JSON list of C-alpha atoms and ligand atoms in Angstrom, two decimals:
[
{"chain": "Q", "resi": 212, "resn": "MET", "atom": "CA", "xyz": [0.00, 0.02, 0.00]},
{"chain": "Q", "resi": 213, "resn": "SER", "atom": "CA", "xyz": [1.37, 3.39, -0.88]},
{"chain": "Q", "resi": 214, "resn": "GLU", "atom": "CA", "xyz": [1.99, 5.89, 1.86]},
{"chain": "Q", "resi": 215, "resn": "LEU", "atom": "CA", "xyz": [-0.74, 8.48, 2.40]},
{"chain": "Q", "resi": 216, "resn": "LYS", "atom": "CA", "xyz": [0.20, 12.10, 2.92]},
{"chain": "Q", "resi": 217, "resn": "LEU", "atom": "CA", "xyz": [-1.84, 14.65, 4.83]},
{"chain": "Q", "resi": 218, "resn": "CYS", "atom": "CA", "xyz": [-3.00, 17.82, 3.12]},
{"chain": "Q", "resi": 219, "resn": "GLN", "atom": "CA", "xyz": [-1.11, 20.70, 4.73]},
{"chain": "Q", "resi": 220, "resn": "GLY", "atom": "CA", "xyz": [-4.09, 23.05, 4.51]},
{"chain": "Q", "resi": 221, "resn": "PRO", "atom": "CA", "xyz": [-4.70, 24.50, 8.00]},
{"chain": "Q", "resi": 222, "resn": "LYS", "atom": "CA", "xyz": [-8.49, 24.59, 7.38]},
{"chain": "Q", "resi": 223, "resn": "CYS", "atom": "CA", "xyz": [-8.88, 21.39, 5.29]},
{"chain": "Q", "resi": 224, "resn": "HIS", "atom": "CA", "xyz": [-10.89, 19.69, 8.09]},
{"chain": "Q", "resi": 225, "resn": "THR", "atom": "CA", "xyz": [-13.32, 22.64, 8.08]},
{"chain": "Q", "resi": 226, "resn": "TYR", "atom": "CA", "xyz": [-14.62, 21.99, 4.60]},
{"chain": "Q", "resi": 227, "resn": "THR", "atom": "CA", "xyz": [-17.49, 19.63, 5.32]},
{"chain": "Q", "resi": 228, "resn": "THR", "atom": "CA", "xyz": [-17.40, 17.33, 2.27]},
{"chain": "Q", "resi": 229, "resn": "LYS", "atom": "CA", "xyz": [-18.52, 13.74, 2.53]},
{"chain": "Q", "resi": 230, "resn": "ASP", "atom": "CA", "xyz": [-15.06, 12.33, 1.83]},
{"chain": "Q", "resi": 231, "resn": "ARG", "atom": "CA", "xyz": [-13.59, 14.17, 4.84]},
{"chain": "Q", "resi": 232, "resn": "LEU", "atom": "CA", "xyz": [-16.15, 12.61, 7.27]},
{"chain": "Q", "resi": 233, "resn": "LYS", "atom": "CA", "xyz": [-14.29, 9.65, 8.85]},
{"chain": "Q", "resi": 234, "resn": "GLY", "atom": "CA", "xyz": [-14.40, 7.41, 11.86]},
{"chain": "Q", "resi": 235, "resn": "MET", "atom": "CA", "xyz": [-16.62, 4.87, 13.58]},
{"chain": "Q", "resi": 236, "resn": "LYS", "atom": "CA", "xyz": [-20.39, 5.01, 13.24]},
{"chain": "Q", "resi": 237, "resn": "ASP", "atom": "CA", "xyz": [-21.32, 7.39, 16.13]},
{"chain": "Q", "resi": 238, "resn": "ASN", "atom": "CA", "xyz": [-17.94, 9.05, 16.31]},
{"chain": "Q", "resi": 239, "resn": "LYS", "atom": "CA", "xyz": [-17.44, 10.55, 12.89]},
{"chain": "Q", "resi": 240, "resn": "THR", "atom": "CA", "xyz": [-15.48, 13.79, 12.47]},
{"chain": "Q", "resi": 241, "resn": "TYR", "atom": "CA", "xyz": [-14.51, 15.89, 9.50]},
{"chain": "Q", "resi": 242, "resn": "GLN", "atom": "CA", "xyz": [-10.80, 15.32, 9.04]},
{"chain": "Q", "resi": 243, "resn": "THR", "atom": "CA", "xyz": [-7.85, 16.65, 7.07]},
{"chain": "Q", "resi": 244, "resn": "ARG", "atom": "CA", "xyz": [-7.70, 14.82, 3.69]},
{"chain": "Q", "resi": 245, "resn": "ARG", "atom": "CA", "xyz": [-5.14, 12.01, 3.24]},
{"chain": "Q", "resi": 246, "resn": "ARG", "atom": "CA", "xyz": [-4.06, 11.08, -0.28]},
{"chain": "Q", "resi": 247, "resn": "SER", "atom": "CA", "xyz": [-1.28, 9.08, -1.93]},
{"chain": "Q", "resi": 248, "resn": "SER", "atom": "CA", "xyz": [-0.77, 12.06, -4.24]},
{"chain": "Q", "resi": 249, "resn": "MET", "atom": "CA", "xyz": [-1.96, 15.63, -4.36]},
{"chain": "Q", "resi": 250, "resn": "TYR", "atom": "CA", "xyz": [-1.83, 18.04, -7.26]},
{"chain": "Q", "resi": 251, "resn": "TYR", "atom": "CA", "xyz": [-1.42, 21.46, -5.58]},
{"chain": "Q", "resi": 252, "resn": "GLY", "atom": "CA", "xyz": [1.53, 23.20, -4.04]},
{"chain": "Q", "resi": 253, "resn": "SER", "atom": "CA", "xyz": [4.19, 20.65, -5.03]},
{"chain": "Q", "resi": 254, "resn": "GLY", "atom": "CA", "xyz": [2.02, 17.84, -3.81]},
{"chain": "Q", "resi": 255, "resn": "ASN", "atom": "CA", "xyz": [1.30, 19.29, -0.38]},
{"chain": "Q", "resi": 256, "resn": "PHE", "atom": "CA", "xyz": [-2.32, 20.38, -0.77]},
{"chain": "Q", "resi": 257, "resn": "CYS", "atom": "CA", "xyz": [-5.54, 18.58, -1.80]},
{"chain": "Q", "resi": 258, "resn": "SER", "atom": "CA", "xyz": [-7.04, 21.68, -3.45]},
{"chain": "Q", "resi": 259, "resn": "MET", "atom": "CA", "xyz": [-6.28, 25.22, -4.53]},
{"chain": "Q", "resi": 260, "resn": "ASN", "atom": "CA", "xyz": [-8.38, 26.44, -1.55]},
{"chain": "Q", "resi": 261, "resn": "CYS", "atom": "CA", "xyz": [-6.14, 24.58, 0.93]},
{"chain": "Q", "resi": 262, "resn": "GLN", "atom": "CA", "xyz": [-3.03, 26.01, -0.74]},
{"chain": "Q", "resi": 263, "resn": "ILE", "atom": "CA", "xyz": [-4.43, 29.57, -0.53]},
{"chain": "Q", "resi": 264, "resn": "ASP", "atom": "CA", "xyz": [-5.42, 29.02, 3.15]},
{"chain": "Q", "resi": 265, "resn": "TRP", "atom": "CA", "xyz": [-1.84, 28.03, 3.89]},
{"chain": "Q", "resi": 266, "resn": "PHE", "atom": "CA", "xyz": [-0.40, 31.06, 2.16]},
{"chain": "Q", "resi": 267, "resn": "ASP", "atom": "CA", "xyz": [-2.88, 33.45, 3.87]},
{"chain": "Q", "resi": 268, "resn": "ILE", "atom": "CA", "xyz": [-1.58, 32.26, 7.27]},
{"chain": "Q", "resi": 269, "resn": "TYR", "atom": "CA", "xyz": [2.11, 31.46, 6.61]},
{"chain": "Q", "resi": 270, "resn": "GLY", "atom": "CA", "xyz": [3.02, 33.22, 3.30]},
{"chain": "Q", "resi": 271, "resn": "ASP", "atom": "CA", "xyz": [4.46, 36.39, 4.70]},
{"chain": "Q", "resi": 272, "resn": "ARG", "atom": "CA", "xyz": [6.60, 34.53, 7.23]},
{"chain": "Q", "resi": 273, "resn": "ALA", "atom": "CA", "xyz": [7.79, 32.07, 4.58]},
{"chain": "Q", "resi": 274, "resn": "ILE", "atom": "CA", "xyz": [8.83, 34.87, 2.23]},
{"chain": "Q", "resi": 275, "resn": "ASP", "atom": "CA", "xyz": [10.69, 36.67, 5.02]},
{"chain": "Q", "resi": 276, "resn": "HIS", "atom": "CA", "xyz": [12.35, 33.38, 6.05]},
{"chain": "Q", "resi": 277, "resn": "PHE", "atom": "CA", "xyz": [13.60, 32.46, 2.58]},
{"chain": "Q", "resi": 278, "resn": "GLY", "atom": "CA", "xyz": [14.42, 36.00, 1.47]},
{"chain": "Q", "resi": 279, "resn": "ARG", "atom": "CA", "xyz": [12.10, 38.70, 0.33]},
{"chain": "Q", "resi": 280, "resn": "LEU", "atom": "CA", "xyz": [12.93, 40.41, -2.95]},
{"chain": "Q", "resi": 281, "resn": "THR", "atom": "CA", "xyz": [13.97, 44.00, -2.20]},
{"chain": "Q", "resi": 282, "resn": "GLU", "atom": "CA", "xyz": [14.71, 45.10, -5.74]},
{"chain": "Q", "resi": 283, "resn": "PRO", "atom": "CA", "xyz": [13.48, 43.94, -9.18]},
{"chain": "Q", "resi": 284, "resn": "LYS", "atom": "CA", "xyz": [15.27, 41.12, -11.06]},
{"chain": "Q", "resi": 285, "resn": "HIS", "atom": "CA", "xyz": [16.39, 41.84, -14.58]},
{"chain": "Q", "resi": 286, "resn": "LEU", "atom": "CA", "xyz": [16.14, 39.63, -17.67]},
{"chain": "Q", "resi": 287, "resn": "THR", "atom": "CA", "xyz": [19.46, 40.04, -19.48]},
{"chain": "Q", "resi": 288, "resn": "GLU", "atom": "CA", "xyz": [21.29, 38.14, -22.27]},
{"chain": "Q", "resi": 289, "resn": "GLN", "atom": "CA", "xyz": [23.12, 36.20, -19.56]},
{"chain": "Q", "resi": 290, "resn": "ASN", "atom": "CA", "xyz": [19.97, 34.68, -17.98]},
{"chain": "Q", "resi": 291, "resn": "ALA", "atom": "CA", "xyz": [17.43, 34.74, -20.83]},
{"chain": "Q", "resi": 292, "resn": "TRP", "atom": "CA", "xyz": [18.05, 31.16, -22.12]},
{"chain": "Q", "resi": 293, "resn": "THR", "atom": "CA", "xyz": [14.98, 28.89, -22.20]},
{"chain": "Q", "resi": 294, "resn": "LYS", "atom": "CA", "xyz": [14.49, 25.43, -23.65]},
{"chain": "Q", "resi": 295, "resn": "ASP", "atom": "CA", "xyz": [12.13, 24.72, -26.51]},
{"chain": "Q", "resi": 296, "resn": "TYR", "atom": "CA", "xyz": [11.55, 22.22, -29.28]},
{"chain": "Q", "resi": 297, "resn": "ASP", "atom": "CA", "xyz": [10.08, 21.86, -32.77]},
{"chain": "Q", "resi": 298, "resn": "TRP", "atom": "CA", "xyz": [7.69, 18.96, -32.76]},
{"chain": "Q", "resi": 299, "resn": "ARG", "atom": "CA", "xyz": [8.76, 16.11, -35.05]},
{"chain": "Q", "resi": 300, "resn": "ALA", "atom": "CA", "xyz": [11.00, 18.52, -36.99]},
{"chain": "Q", "resi": 301, "resn": "ASN", "atom": "CA", "xyz": [13.71, 15.95, -37.87]},
{"chain": "Q", "resi": 302, "resn": "ALA", "atom": "CA", "xyz": [13.71, 13.57, -40.81]},
{"chain": "Q", "resi": 303, "resn": "ASP", "atom": "CA", "xyz": [13.08, 10.63, -38.45]},
{"chain": "Q", "resi": 304, "resn": "ASP", "atom": "CA", "xyz": [10.05, 12.40, -36.88]},
{"chain": "Q", "resi": 305, "resn": "SER", "atom": "CA", "xyz": [11.93, 13.10, -33.65]},
{"chain": "Q", "resi": 306, "resn": "HIS", "atom": "CA", "xyz": [11.71, 16.53, -32.07]},
{"chain": "Q", "resi": 307, "resn": "ARG", "atom": "CA", "xyz": [14.43, 19.17, -32.63]},
{"chain": "Q", "resi": 308, "resn": "TYR", "atom": "CA", "xyz": [15.47, 20.54, -29.21]},
{"chain": "Q", "resi": 309, "resn": "PHE", "atom": "CA", "xyz": [17.17, 23.88, -28.71]},
{"chain": "Q", "resi": 310, "resn": "PHE", "atom": "CA", "xyz": [17.95, 26.75, -26.36]},
{"chain": "Q", "resi": 311, "resn": "VAL", "atom": "CA", "xyz": [16.58, 30.11, -27.34]},
{"chain": "Q", "resi": 312, "resn": "ASN", "atom": "CA", "xyz": [17.67, 33.37, -25.78]},
{"chain": "Q", "resi": 313, "resn": "LYS", "atom": "CA", "xyz": [14.62, 35.55, -25.07]},
{"chain": "Q", "resi": 314, "resn": "ILE", "atom": "CA", "xyz": [16.67, 38.75, -25.51]},
{"chain": "Q", "resi": 315, "resn": "THR", "atom": "CA", "xyz": [18.94, 38.05, -28.51]},
{"chain": "Q", "resi": 316, "resn": "LYS", "atom": "CA", "xyz": [16.69, 35.33, -30.14]},
{"chain": "Q", "resi": 317, "resn": "GLU", "atom": "CA", "xyz": [19.89, 33.26, -30.68]},
{"chain": "Q", "resi": 318, "resn": "GLN", "atom": "CA", "xyz": [19.25, 29.47, -30.87]},
{"chain": "Q", "resi": 319, "resn": "ARG", "atom": "CA", "xyz": [21.65, 26.69, -29.85]},
{"chain": "Q", "resi": 320, "resn": "PRO", "atom": "CA", "xyz": [21.00, 22.97, -30.37]},
{"chain": "Q", "resi": 321, "resn": "LEU", "atom": "CA", "xyz": [20.26, 20.61, -27.47]},
{"chain": "Q", "resi": 322, "resn": "THR", "atom": "CA", "xyz": [20.10, 16.87, -27.14]},
{"chain": "Q", "resi": 323, "resn": "GLU", "atom": "CA", "xyz": [16.97, 15.33, -25.76]},
{"chain": "Q", "resi": 324, "resn": "ASP", "atom": "CA", "xyz": [18.84, 14.36, -22.54]},
{"chain": "Q", "resi": 325, "resn": "GLN", "atom": "CA", "xyz": [20.00, 17.96, -22.09]},
{"chain": "Q", "resi": 326, "resn": "TYR", "atom": "CA", "xyz": [16.43, 19.17, -22.73]},
{"chain": "Q", "resi": 327, "resn": "ASN", "atom": "CA", "xyz": [15.11, 16.83, -20.00]},
{"chain": "Q", "resi": 328, "resn": "ASP", "atom": "CA", "xyz": [17.88, 17.63, -17.50]},
{"chain": "Q", "resi": 329, "resn": "THR", "atom": "CA", "xyz": [16.42, 20.37, -15.32]},
{"chain": "Q", "resi": 330, "resn": "ASN", "atom": "CA", "xyz": [19.89, 21.27, -13.99]},
{"chain": "Q", "resi": 331, "resn": "TYR", "atom": "CA", "xyz": [21.30, 21.85, -17.48]},
{"chain": "Q", "resi": 332, "resn": "THR", "atom": "CA", "xyz": [21.22, 25.53, -18.37]},
{"chain": "Q", "resi": 333, "resn": "LEU", "atom": "CA", "xyz": [23.18, 28.21, -20.13]},
{"chain": "Q", "resi": 334, "resn": "ASN", "atom": "CA", "xyz": [21.98, 30.85, -17.70]},
{"chain": "Q", "resi": 335, "resn": "GLU", "atom": "CA", "xyz": [24.32, 32.36, -15.21]},
{"chain": "Q", "resi": 336, "resn": "ARG", "atom": "CA", "xyz": [23.39, 31.56, -11.64]},
{"chain": "Q", "resi": 337, "resn": "GLY", "atom": "CA", "xyz": [22.74, 34.41, -9.31]},
{"chain": "G", "resi": 427, "resn": "LIG", "atom": "ZN1", "xyz": [-6.91, 20.04, 1.94]}
]
């Protein structure tokens, strides 16, 4: 059996849906949802509502903890590379993968493995 995760929504148990009502016959309570997988907030929330509830309570503190932006970021040639592909553009019907720079429009070829590697980038870190 796969492990069930609890929704992290602080008010999940207050939404009185049938599926949240759990327990023995005369002792049922509305409970936080448990799921093997959830689709919201990187798999931490059962619904958009629960994700929003969490942010309403903890969002400010989380941003302060991890570092609030104090000045705007800038898109420059050095960090404007994104990955893209042309669908079935090659003679063998495979996709043609490439980097494209959003500022200069320059393109550079990519292999499929490089395309799928989320750590592979031409952008300068910073
Ligand atoms: Zn929830």
